[in-house]
CSV table of C-alpha atoms and ligand atoms in Angstrom, one decimal:
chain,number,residue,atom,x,y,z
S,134,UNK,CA,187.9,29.4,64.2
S,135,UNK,CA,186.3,26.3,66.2
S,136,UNK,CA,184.6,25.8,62.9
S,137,UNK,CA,187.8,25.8,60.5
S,138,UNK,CA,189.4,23.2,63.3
S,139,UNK,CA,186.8,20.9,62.8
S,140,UNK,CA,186.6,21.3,58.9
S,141,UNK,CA,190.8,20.9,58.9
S,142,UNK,CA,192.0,18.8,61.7
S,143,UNK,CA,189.1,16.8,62.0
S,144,UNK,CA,189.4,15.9,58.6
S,145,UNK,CA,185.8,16.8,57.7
S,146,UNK,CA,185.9,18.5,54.7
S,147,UNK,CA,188.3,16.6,52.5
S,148,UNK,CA,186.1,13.7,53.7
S,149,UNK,CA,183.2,15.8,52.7
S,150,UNK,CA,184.3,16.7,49.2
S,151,UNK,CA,185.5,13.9,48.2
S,152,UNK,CA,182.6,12.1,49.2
S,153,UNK,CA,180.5,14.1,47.3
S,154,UNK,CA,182.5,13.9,44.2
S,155,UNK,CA,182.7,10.6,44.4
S,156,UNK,CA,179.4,9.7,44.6
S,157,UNK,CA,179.8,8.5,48.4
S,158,UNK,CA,177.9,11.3,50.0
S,159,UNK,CA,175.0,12.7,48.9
S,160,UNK,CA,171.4,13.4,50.3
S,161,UNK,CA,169.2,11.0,50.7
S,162,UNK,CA,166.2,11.0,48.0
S,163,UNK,CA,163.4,12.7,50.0
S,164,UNK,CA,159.9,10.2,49.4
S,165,UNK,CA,156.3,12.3,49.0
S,166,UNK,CA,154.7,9.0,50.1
S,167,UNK,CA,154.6,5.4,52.0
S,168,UNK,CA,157.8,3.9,51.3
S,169,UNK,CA,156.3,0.7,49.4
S,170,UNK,CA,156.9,-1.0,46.2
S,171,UNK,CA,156.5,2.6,44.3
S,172,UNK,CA,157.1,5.8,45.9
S,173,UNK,CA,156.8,9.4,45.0
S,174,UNK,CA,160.5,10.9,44.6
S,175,UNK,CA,160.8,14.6,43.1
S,176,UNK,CA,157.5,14.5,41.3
S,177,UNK,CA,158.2,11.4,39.9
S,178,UNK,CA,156.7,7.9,41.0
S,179,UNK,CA,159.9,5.5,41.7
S,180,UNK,CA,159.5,1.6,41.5
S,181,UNK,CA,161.3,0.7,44.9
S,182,UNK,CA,163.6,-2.4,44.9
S,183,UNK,CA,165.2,-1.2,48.2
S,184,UNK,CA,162.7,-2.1,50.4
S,185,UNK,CA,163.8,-4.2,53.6
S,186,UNK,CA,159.8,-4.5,54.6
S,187,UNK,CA,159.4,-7.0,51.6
S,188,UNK,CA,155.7,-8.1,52.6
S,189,UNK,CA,154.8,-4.1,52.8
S,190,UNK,CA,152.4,-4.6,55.6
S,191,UNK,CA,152.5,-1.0,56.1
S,192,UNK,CA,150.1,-0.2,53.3
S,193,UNK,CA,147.9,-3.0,54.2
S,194,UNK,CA,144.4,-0.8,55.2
S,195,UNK,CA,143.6,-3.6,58.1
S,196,UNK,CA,147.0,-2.7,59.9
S,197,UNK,CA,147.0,0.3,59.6
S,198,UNK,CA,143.1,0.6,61.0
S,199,UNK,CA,145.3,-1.9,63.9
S,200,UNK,CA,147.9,0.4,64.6
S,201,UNK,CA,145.6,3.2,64.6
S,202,UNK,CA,143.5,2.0,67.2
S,203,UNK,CA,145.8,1.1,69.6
S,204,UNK,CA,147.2,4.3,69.2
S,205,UNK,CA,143.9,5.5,70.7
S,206,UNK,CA,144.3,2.9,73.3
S,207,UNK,CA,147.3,2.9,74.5
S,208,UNK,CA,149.0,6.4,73.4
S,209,UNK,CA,151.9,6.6,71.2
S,210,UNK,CA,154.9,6.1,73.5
S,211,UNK,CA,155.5,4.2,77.1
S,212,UNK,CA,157.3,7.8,78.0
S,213,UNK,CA,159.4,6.2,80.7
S,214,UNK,CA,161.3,3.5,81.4
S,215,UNK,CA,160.5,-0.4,81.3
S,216,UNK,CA,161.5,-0.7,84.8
S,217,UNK,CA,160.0,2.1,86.4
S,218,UNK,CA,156.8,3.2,84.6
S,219,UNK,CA,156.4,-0.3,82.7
S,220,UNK,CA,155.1,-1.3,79.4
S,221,UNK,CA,152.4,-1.8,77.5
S,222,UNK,CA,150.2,-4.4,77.3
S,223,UNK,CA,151.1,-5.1,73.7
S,224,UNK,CA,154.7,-5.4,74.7
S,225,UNK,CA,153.9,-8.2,77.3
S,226,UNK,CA,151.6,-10.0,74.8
S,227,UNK,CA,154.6,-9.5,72.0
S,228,UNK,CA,157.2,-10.5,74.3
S,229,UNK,CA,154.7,-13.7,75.2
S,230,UNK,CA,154.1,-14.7,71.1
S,231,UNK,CA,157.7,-14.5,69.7
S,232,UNK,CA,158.6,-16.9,72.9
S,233,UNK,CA,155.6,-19.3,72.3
S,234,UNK,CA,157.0,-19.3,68.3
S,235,UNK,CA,160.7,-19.3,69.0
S,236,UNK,CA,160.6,-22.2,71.8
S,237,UNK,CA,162.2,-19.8,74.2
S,238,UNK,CA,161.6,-19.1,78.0
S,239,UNK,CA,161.3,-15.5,77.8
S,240,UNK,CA,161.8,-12.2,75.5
S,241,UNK,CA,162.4,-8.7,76.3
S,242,UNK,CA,161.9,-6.1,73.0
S,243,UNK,CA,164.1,-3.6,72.6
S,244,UNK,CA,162.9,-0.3,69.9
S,245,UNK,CA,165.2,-1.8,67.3
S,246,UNK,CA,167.3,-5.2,66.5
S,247,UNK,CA,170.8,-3.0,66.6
S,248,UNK,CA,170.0,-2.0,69.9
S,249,UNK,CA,168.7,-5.3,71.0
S,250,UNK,CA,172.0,-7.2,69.6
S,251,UNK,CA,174.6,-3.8,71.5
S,252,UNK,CA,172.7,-4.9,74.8
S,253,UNK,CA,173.2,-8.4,74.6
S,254,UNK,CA,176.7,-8.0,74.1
S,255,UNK,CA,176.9,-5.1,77.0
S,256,UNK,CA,174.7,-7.7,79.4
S,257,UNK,CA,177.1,-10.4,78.5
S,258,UNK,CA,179.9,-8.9,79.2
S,259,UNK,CA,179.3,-5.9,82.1
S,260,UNK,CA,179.8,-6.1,85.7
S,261,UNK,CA,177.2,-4.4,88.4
S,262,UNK,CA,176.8,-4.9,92.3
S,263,UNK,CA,173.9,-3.6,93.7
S,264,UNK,CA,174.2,-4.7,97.0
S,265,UNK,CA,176.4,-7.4,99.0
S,266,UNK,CA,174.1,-10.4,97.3
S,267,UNK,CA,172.7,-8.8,94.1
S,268,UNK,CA,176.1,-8.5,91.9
S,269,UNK,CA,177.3,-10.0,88.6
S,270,UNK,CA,180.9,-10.1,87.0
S,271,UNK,CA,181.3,-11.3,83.4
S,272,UNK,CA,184.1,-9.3,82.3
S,273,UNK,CA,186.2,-11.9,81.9
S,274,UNK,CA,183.7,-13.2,79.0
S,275,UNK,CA,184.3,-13.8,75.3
S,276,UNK,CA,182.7,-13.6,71.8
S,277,UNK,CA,183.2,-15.6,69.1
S,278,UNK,CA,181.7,-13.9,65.7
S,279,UNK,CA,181.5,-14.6,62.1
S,280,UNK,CA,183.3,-12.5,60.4
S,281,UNK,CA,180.0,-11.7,58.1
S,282,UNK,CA,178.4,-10.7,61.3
S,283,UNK,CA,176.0,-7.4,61.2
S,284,UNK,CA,177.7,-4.2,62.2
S,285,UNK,CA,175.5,-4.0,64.8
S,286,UNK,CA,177.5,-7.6,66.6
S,287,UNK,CA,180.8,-5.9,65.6
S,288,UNK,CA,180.1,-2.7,67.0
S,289,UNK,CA,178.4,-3.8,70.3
S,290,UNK,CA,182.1,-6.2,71.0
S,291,UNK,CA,184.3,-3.2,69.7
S,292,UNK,CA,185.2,-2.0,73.1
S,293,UNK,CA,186.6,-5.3,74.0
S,294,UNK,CA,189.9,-6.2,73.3
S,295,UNK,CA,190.3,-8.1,70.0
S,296,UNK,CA,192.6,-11.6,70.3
S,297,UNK,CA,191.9,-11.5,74.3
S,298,UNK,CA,187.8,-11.2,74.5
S,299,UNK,CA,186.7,-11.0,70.9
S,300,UNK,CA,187.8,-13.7,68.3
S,301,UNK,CA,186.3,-14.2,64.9
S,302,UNK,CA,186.2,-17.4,62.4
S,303,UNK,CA,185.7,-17.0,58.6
S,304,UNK,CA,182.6,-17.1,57.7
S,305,UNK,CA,180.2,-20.0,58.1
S,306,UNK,CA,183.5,-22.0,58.5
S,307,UNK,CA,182.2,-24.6,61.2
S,308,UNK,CA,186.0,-26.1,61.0
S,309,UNK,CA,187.6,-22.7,61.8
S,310,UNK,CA,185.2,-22.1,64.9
S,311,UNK,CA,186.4,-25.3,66.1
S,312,UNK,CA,189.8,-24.4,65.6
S,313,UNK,CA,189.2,-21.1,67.4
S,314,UNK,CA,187.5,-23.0,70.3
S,315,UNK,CA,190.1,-25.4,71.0
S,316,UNK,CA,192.5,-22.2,71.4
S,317,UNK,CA,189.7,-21.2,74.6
S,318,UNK,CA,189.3,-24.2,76.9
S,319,UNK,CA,187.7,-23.3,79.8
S,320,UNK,CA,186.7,-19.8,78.8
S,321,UNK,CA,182.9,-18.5,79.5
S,322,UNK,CA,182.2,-17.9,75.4
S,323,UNK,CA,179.2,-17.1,73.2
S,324,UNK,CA,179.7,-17.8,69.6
S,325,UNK,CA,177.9,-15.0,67.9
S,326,UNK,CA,176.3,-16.1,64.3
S,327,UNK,CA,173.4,-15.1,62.1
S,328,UNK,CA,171.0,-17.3,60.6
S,329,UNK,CA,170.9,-15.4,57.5
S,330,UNK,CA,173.3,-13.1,56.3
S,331,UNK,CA,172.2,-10.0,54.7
S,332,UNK,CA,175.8,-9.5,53.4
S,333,UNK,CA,175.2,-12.5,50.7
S,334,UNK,CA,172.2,-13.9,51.9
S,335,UNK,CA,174.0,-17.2,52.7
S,336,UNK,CA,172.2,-19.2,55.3
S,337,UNK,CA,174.6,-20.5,58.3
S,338,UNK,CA,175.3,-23.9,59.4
S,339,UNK,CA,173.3,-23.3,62.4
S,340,UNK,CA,173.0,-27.3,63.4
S,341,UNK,CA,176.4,-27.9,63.1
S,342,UNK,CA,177.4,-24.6,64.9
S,343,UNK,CA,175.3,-25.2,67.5
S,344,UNK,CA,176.8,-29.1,67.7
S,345,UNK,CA,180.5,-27.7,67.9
S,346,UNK,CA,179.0,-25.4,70.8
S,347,UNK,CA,177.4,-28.1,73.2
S,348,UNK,CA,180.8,-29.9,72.6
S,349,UNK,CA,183.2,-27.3,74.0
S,350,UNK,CA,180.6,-26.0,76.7
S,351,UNK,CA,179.9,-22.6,75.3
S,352,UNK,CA,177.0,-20.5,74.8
S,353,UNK,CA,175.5,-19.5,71.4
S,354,UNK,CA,173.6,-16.7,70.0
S,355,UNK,CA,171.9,-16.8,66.8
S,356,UNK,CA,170.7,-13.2,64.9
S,357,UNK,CA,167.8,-14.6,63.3
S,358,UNK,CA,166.9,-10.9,61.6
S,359,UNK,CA,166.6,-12.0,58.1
S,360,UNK,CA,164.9,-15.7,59.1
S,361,UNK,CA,162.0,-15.4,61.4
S,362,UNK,CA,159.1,-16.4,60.0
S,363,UNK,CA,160.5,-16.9,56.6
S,364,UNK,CA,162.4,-20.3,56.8
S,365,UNK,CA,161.9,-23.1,59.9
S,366,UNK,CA,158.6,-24.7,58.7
S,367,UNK,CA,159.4,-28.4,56.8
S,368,UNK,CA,158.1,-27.5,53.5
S,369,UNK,CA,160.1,-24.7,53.4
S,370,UNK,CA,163.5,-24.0,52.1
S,371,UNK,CA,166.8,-24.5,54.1
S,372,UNK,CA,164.4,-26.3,56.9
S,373,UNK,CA,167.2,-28.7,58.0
S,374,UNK,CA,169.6,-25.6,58.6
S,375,UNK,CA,166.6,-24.1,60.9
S,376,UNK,CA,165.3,-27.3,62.3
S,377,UNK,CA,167.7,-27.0,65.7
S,378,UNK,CA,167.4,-22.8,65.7
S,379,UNK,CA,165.4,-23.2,69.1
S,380,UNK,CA,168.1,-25.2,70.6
S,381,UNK,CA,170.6,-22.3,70.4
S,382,UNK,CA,171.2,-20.6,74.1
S,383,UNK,CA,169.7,-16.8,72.8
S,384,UNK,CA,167.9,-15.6,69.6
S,385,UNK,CA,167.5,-11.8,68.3
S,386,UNK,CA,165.5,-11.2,65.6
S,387,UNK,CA,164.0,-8.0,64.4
S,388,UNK,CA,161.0,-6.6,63.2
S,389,UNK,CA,162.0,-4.5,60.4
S,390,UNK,CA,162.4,-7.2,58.3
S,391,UNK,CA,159.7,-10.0,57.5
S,392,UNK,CA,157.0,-7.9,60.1
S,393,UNK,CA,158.4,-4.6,58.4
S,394,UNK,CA,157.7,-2.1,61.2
S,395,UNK,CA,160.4,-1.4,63.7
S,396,UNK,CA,162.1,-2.9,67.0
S,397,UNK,CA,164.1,-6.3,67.8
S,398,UNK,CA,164.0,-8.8,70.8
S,399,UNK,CA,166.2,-11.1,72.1
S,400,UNK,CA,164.8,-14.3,73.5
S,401,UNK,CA,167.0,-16.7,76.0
S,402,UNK,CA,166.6,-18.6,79.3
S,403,UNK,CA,163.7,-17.1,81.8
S,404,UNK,CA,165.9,-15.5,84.7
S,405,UNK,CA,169.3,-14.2,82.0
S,406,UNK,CA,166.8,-12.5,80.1
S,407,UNK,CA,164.8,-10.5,83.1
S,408,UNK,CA,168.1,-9.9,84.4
S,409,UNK,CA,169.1,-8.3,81.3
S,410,UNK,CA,166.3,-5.6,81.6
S,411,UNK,CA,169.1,-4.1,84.0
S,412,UNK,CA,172.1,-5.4,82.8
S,413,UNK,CA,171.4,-4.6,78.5
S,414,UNK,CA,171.7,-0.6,78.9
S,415,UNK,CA,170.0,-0.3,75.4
S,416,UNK,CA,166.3,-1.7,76.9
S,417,UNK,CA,166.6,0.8,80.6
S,418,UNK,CA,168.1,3.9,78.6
S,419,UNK,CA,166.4,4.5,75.7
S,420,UNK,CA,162.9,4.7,74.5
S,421,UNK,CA,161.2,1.6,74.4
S,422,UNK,CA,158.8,0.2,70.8
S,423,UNK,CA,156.1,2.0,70.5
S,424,UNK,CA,152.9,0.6,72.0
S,425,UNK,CA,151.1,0.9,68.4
S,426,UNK,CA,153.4,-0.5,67.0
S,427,UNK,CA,154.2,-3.5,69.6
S,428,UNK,CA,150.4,-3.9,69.1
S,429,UNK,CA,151.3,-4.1,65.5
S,430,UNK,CA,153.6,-6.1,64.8
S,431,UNK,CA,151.8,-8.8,66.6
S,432,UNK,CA,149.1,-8.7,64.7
S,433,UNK,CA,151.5,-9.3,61.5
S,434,UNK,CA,153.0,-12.0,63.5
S,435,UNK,CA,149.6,-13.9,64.3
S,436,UNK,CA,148.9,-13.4,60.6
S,437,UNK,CA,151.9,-14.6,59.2
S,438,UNK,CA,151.9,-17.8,61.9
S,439,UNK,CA,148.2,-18.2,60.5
S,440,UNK,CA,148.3,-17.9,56.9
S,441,UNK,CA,151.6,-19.7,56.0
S,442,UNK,CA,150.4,-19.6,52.4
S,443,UNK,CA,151.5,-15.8,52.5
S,444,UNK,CA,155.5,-16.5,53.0
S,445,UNK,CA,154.6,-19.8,50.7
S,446,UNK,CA,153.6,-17.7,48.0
S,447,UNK,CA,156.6,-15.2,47.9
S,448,UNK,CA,159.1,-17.6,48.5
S,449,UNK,CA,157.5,-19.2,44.9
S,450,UNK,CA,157.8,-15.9,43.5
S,451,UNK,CA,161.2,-14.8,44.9
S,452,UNK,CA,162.6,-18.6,43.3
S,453,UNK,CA,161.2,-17.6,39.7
S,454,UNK,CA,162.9,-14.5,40.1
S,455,UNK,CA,166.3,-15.7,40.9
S,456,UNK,CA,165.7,-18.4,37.8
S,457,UNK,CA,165.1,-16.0,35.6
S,458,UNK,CA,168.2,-14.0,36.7
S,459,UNK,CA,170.3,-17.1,36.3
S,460,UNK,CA,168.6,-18.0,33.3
S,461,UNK,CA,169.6,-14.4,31.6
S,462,UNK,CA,173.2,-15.4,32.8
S,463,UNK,CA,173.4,-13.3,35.6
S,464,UNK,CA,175.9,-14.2,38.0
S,465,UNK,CA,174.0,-14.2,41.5
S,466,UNK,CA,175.0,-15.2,46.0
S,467,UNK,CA,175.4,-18.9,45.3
S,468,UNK,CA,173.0,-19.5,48.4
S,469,UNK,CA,169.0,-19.3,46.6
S,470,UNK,CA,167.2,-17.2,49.8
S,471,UNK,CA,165.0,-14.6,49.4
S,472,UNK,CA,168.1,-12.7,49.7
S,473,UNK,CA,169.4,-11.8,45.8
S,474,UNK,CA,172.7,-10.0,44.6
S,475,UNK,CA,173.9,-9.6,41.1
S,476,UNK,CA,177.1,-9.2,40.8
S,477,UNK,CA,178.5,-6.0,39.0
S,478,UNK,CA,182.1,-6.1,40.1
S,479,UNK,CA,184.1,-2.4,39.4
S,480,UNK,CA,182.7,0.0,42.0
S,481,UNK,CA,182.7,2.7,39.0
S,482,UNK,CA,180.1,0.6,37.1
S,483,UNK,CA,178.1,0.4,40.2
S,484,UNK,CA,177.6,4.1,40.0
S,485,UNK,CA,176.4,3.6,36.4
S,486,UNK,CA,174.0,1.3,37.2
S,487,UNK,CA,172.4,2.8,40.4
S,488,UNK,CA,172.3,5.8,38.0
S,489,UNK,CA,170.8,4.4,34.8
S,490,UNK,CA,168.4,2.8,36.9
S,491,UNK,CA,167.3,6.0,38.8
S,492,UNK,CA,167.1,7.5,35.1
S,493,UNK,CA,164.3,4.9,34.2
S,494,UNK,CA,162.4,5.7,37.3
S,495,UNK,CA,163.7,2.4,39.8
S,496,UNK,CA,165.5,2.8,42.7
S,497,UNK,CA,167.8,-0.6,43.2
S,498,UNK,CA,170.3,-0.9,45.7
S,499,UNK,CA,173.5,-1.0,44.8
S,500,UNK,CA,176.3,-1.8,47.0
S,501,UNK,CA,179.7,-1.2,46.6
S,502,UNK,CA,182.6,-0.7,49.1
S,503,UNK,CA,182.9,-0.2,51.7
S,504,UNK,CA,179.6,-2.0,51.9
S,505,UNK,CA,181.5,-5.0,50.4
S,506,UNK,CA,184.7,-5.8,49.2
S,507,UNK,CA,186.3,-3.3,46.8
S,508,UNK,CA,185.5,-3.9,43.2
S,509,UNK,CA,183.1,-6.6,44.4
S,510,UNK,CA,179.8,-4.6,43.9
S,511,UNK,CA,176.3,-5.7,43.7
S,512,UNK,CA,173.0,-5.0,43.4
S,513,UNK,CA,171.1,-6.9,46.4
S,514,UNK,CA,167.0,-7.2,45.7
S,515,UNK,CA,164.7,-8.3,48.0
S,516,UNK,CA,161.1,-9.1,45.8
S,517,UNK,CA,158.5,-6.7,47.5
S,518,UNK,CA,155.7,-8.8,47.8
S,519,UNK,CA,152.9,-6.3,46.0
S,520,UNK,CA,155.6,-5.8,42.8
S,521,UNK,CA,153.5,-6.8,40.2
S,522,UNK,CA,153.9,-8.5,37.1
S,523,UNK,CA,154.3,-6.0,35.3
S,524,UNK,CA,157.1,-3.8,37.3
S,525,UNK,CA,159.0,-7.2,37.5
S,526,UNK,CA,158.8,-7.1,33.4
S,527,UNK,CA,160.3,-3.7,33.4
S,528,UNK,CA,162.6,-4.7,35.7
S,529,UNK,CA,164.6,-7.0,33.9
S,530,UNK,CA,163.6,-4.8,30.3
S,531,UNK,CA,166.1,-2.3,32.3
S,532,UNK,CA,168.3,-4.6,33.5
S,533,UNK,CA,169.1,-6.4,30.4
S,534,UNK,CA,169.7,-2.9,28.8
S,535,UNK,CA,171.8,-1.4,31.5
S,536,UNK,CA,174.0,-4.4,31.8
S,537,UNK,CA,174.6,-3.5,27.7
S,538,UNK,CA,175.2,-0.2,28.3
S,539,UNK,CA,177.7,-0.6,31.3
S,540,UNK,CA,179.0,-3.9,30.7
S,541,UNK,CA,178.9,-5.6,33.8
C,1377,LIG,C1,171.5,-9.5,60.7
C,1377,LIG,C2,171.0,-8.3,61.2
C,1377,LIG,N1,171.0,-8.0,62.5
C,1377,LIG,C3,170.5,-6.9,63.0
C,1377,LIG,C4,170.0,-5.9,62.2
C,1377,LIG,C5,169.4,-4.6,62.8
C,1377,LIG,O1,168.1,-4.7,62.9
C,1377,LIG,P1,167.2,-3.3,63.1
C,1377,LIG,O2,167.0,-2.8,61.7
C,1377,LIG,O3,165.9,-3.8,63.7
C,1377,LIG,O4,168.0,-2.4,64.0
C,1377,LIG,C6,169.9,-6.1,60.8
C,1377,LIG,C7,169.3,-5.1,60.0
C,1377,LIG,O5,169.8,-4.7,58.9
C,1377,LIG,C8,170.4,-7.3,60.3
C,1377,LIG,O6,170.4,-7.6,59.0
C-alpha cells in the first residue's frame, strides 16, 4: 500500500519507465578495473573518454606505493570530527601547499569540491551565537552567480530566496553583473563565478570580474575546479584571464579534477576561513578526506608544481586534438581549453552516438538535456593523458564514421 503511494502519487514509476524507455535511466556500466584510459566493462576492454582524472595519476605505481604507505601511517579515515578529534598531518600540510600556490592566507579541505562550495555558501550566509561575544549574523547576505555556475553553487543558494538574496547575470557577461550590482548598493554580496566552466569549457573574465567587484565593494568567489594547476603560469594558455585569480576574496578548487583523486578546499582570508570550520556545516558534519588520500594528492600537487613540463605536454596534445577536430569540420566550445565538446545537436542523435560508440568498444560522454539545452547535445572529451596514439587514431576512425551514419 505505502509502496503503490510512493510508485503513484509520488510520481515514481512513470518517471521510472519512461526514463528507462527513453534512454534517461539506466544502470550504470559496472568497470572490472581502474577507471583509466581503458577499462574492463562486461568482458570487454572499453577505451574511456569520460574520464574527469585526465592525468590518471591513479595508475601511476609511485602514487599508489604513496597512498599506500600513508595508509599504514596514518590509517584510512580521521573517524571524527575536524574540531574535536582533529586531522591528519597530511591535511595540515595540504591545507599549507594549496595556500603557499594559490596566494591565499589559509585553506580548510573539505571530502569533496560540492561539499566545499554548499559550505561556503551556508558560512556566508548562516547566523550562530555561541555566547554574548562569540556570534555572527549574515542572513541578510547576497549571491550573485553566473548563470553557467556548477549545480553544486546553485544548489548550496537554493534555499535562499531568488530576486531578494540570490541574483544571477548571464553568463560571463561582465556588463550584466554590473547592471545587477548597481540594482544592490550597499548590500554585503559575493559574486559567485568559475574560472572554467565545465558546461562549455569557456574560461571567465576573471580580471575584469574581479575589477567590477573592488568597484562596488563586494566580495568575490572564484570555483577554480577545472583551472588549478592547469592554466595561471605565463607560458601557458588564457594566462592574462588567470593572472589576478589570487586577488579574488575566496577560491575553491577540487581535487577530482587535474590531481584526480577526491576532496575540494576553499581558500580565503586567515580568520573567515578558521571561522568557517564552524560556520561551513559540510567540513564539522561529515567525514573529512581521507588521510591517504590528503597525503596523496599532495604529492600530485608537488609533482605537478615541479614538473610543469607534465601539464605543458598535454595542453600540446589536447590543442592538436581540438585542430584536428576543427580541421575534420567538426563544430566545437568556441573557447580552445582542455575542455572539448562536439556538437551533435537533436538529443535523439545523441542516443545514436553514445550507442555506436559503445558498440565499437569507447565510452564518450554524451550530453544531452537536461544536462544542456534541449536539442543542443554534445559530446564533451577531456584527452586522458596515457591515450595513446593509437586509441586517438581509432578515435576519430569512429568518429568520422558515426557522424556518417547518424548525421550529426
Ligand atoms: C566547477 C565545478 N565546481 C565544483 C565541482 C564539484 O567538485 P567535486 O567533484 O570535488 O565534488 C565540479 C565537478 O564537477 C565542477 O566542475
Amino acid at each position: 500500500m505505502v509502496e503503490s503511494i510512493l510508485r503513484e502519487e509520488w510520481g515514481f514509476r512513470t518517471f521510472f519507465e519512461a526514463g528507462t524507455q527513453g534512454g534517461f535511466l539506466y544502470d550504470p556500466p559496472i568497470m572490472d578495473s581502474a577507471a583509466g584510459p581503458v577499462y574492463e566493462y562486461a568482458g570487454r576492454s572499453i577505451t574511456n573518454f569520460s574520464g574527469i582524472n585526465f592525468l590518471n595519476w591513479h595508475q601511476d605505481p609511485d602514487i599508489l606505493i604513496h597512498f599506500f604507505d600513508n595508509s599504514l601511517r596514518y590509517g584510512l579515515v580521521t573517524g571524527g570530527s575536524r574540531m574535536t578529534q582533529g586531522i591528519s598531518r597530511p591535511h595540515a600540510q595540504l591545507e599549507e601547499l594549496v595556500c603557499r600556490l594559490t596566494g591565499k592566507e589559509r585553506g580548510l579541505t573539505f571530502a569533496s569540491g560540492l561539499l566545499a562550495n554548499i559550505g561556503f555558501v551556508h558560512a556566508m550566509s548562516s547566523a550562530l551565537r555561541l555566547d554574548k561575544h562569540c556570534r555572527i549574523d549574515n542572513r541578510d547576505a547576497c549571491f550573485v552567480l553566473d548563470r553557467d555556475s556548477h549545480w553544486s553553487l546553485w544548489k548550496a543558494v537554493q534555499h535562499l530566496p531568488y530576486g531578494k538574496q540570490v541574483f544571477s547575470f548571464r553568463h560571463n557577461d561582465v556588463g550584466h553583473l554590473r547592471q545587477v550590482l548597481n540594482k544592490l548598493p550597499n548590500r554585503k554580496a559575493v559574486v559567485i563565478i568559475e574560472s572554467v566552466y565545465s558546461s562549455d569549457g569557456s574560461v571567465g573574465p576573471i580580471a575584469e570580474i574581479l575589477d567590477v567587484c573592488r568597484e562596488h565593494g563586494v566580495l568575490s568567489f572564484v570555483d577554480d575546479a577545472n583551472g588549478f594547476l592547469v592554466y595561471g603560469p605565463k607560458n601557458r594558455p588564457f594566462a592574462t584571464e588567470f593572472a589576478r585569480l589570487p586577488d579574488a576574496t575566496f577560491i575553491m578548487t577540487s581535487f577530482s579534477k587535474t590531481v584526480g583523486l577526491e576532496g575540494g578546499i576553499l581558500l580565503g582570508p586567515r580568520d573567515v576561513i578558521m571561522a568557517f570550520e564552524l560556520l561551513s556545516g559540510t567540513s564539522m558534519f561529515t567525514a573529512a578526506i581521507q588521510p591517504p588520500t590528503a597525503a596523496t594528492i599532495h604529492r600530485i600537487i608537488r609533482l605537478l608544481h615541479d614538473n610543469p613540463s607534465i601539464m605543458d605536454q598535454y595542453l600540446v596534445r589536447v590543442a592538436a586534438f581540438r585542430q584536428r577536430l576543427s580541421g575534420r569540420g567538426y563544430r566545437l566550445n568556441p573557447t580552445p581549453s582542455y575542455i572539448t565538446s562536439i556538437m551533435i545537436g537533436s538529443d535523439t542523435k545523441a542516443i545514436a552516438v553514445r550507442k555506436a560508440f559503445l558498440a565499437a568498444n569507447m565510452n564518450v560522454p554524451v550530453f544531452r538535456y537536461p544536462a544542456v539545452k534541449p536539442n543542443q547535445a554534445l559530446m564533451r572529451v577531456i584527452l586522458n593523458r596515457s591515450h595513446s596514439d593509437a586509441q586517438i587514431d581509432a578515435f576519430f576512425e569512429t568518429l568520422d564514421r558515426i557522424r556518417s551514419e547518424v548525421k550529426f
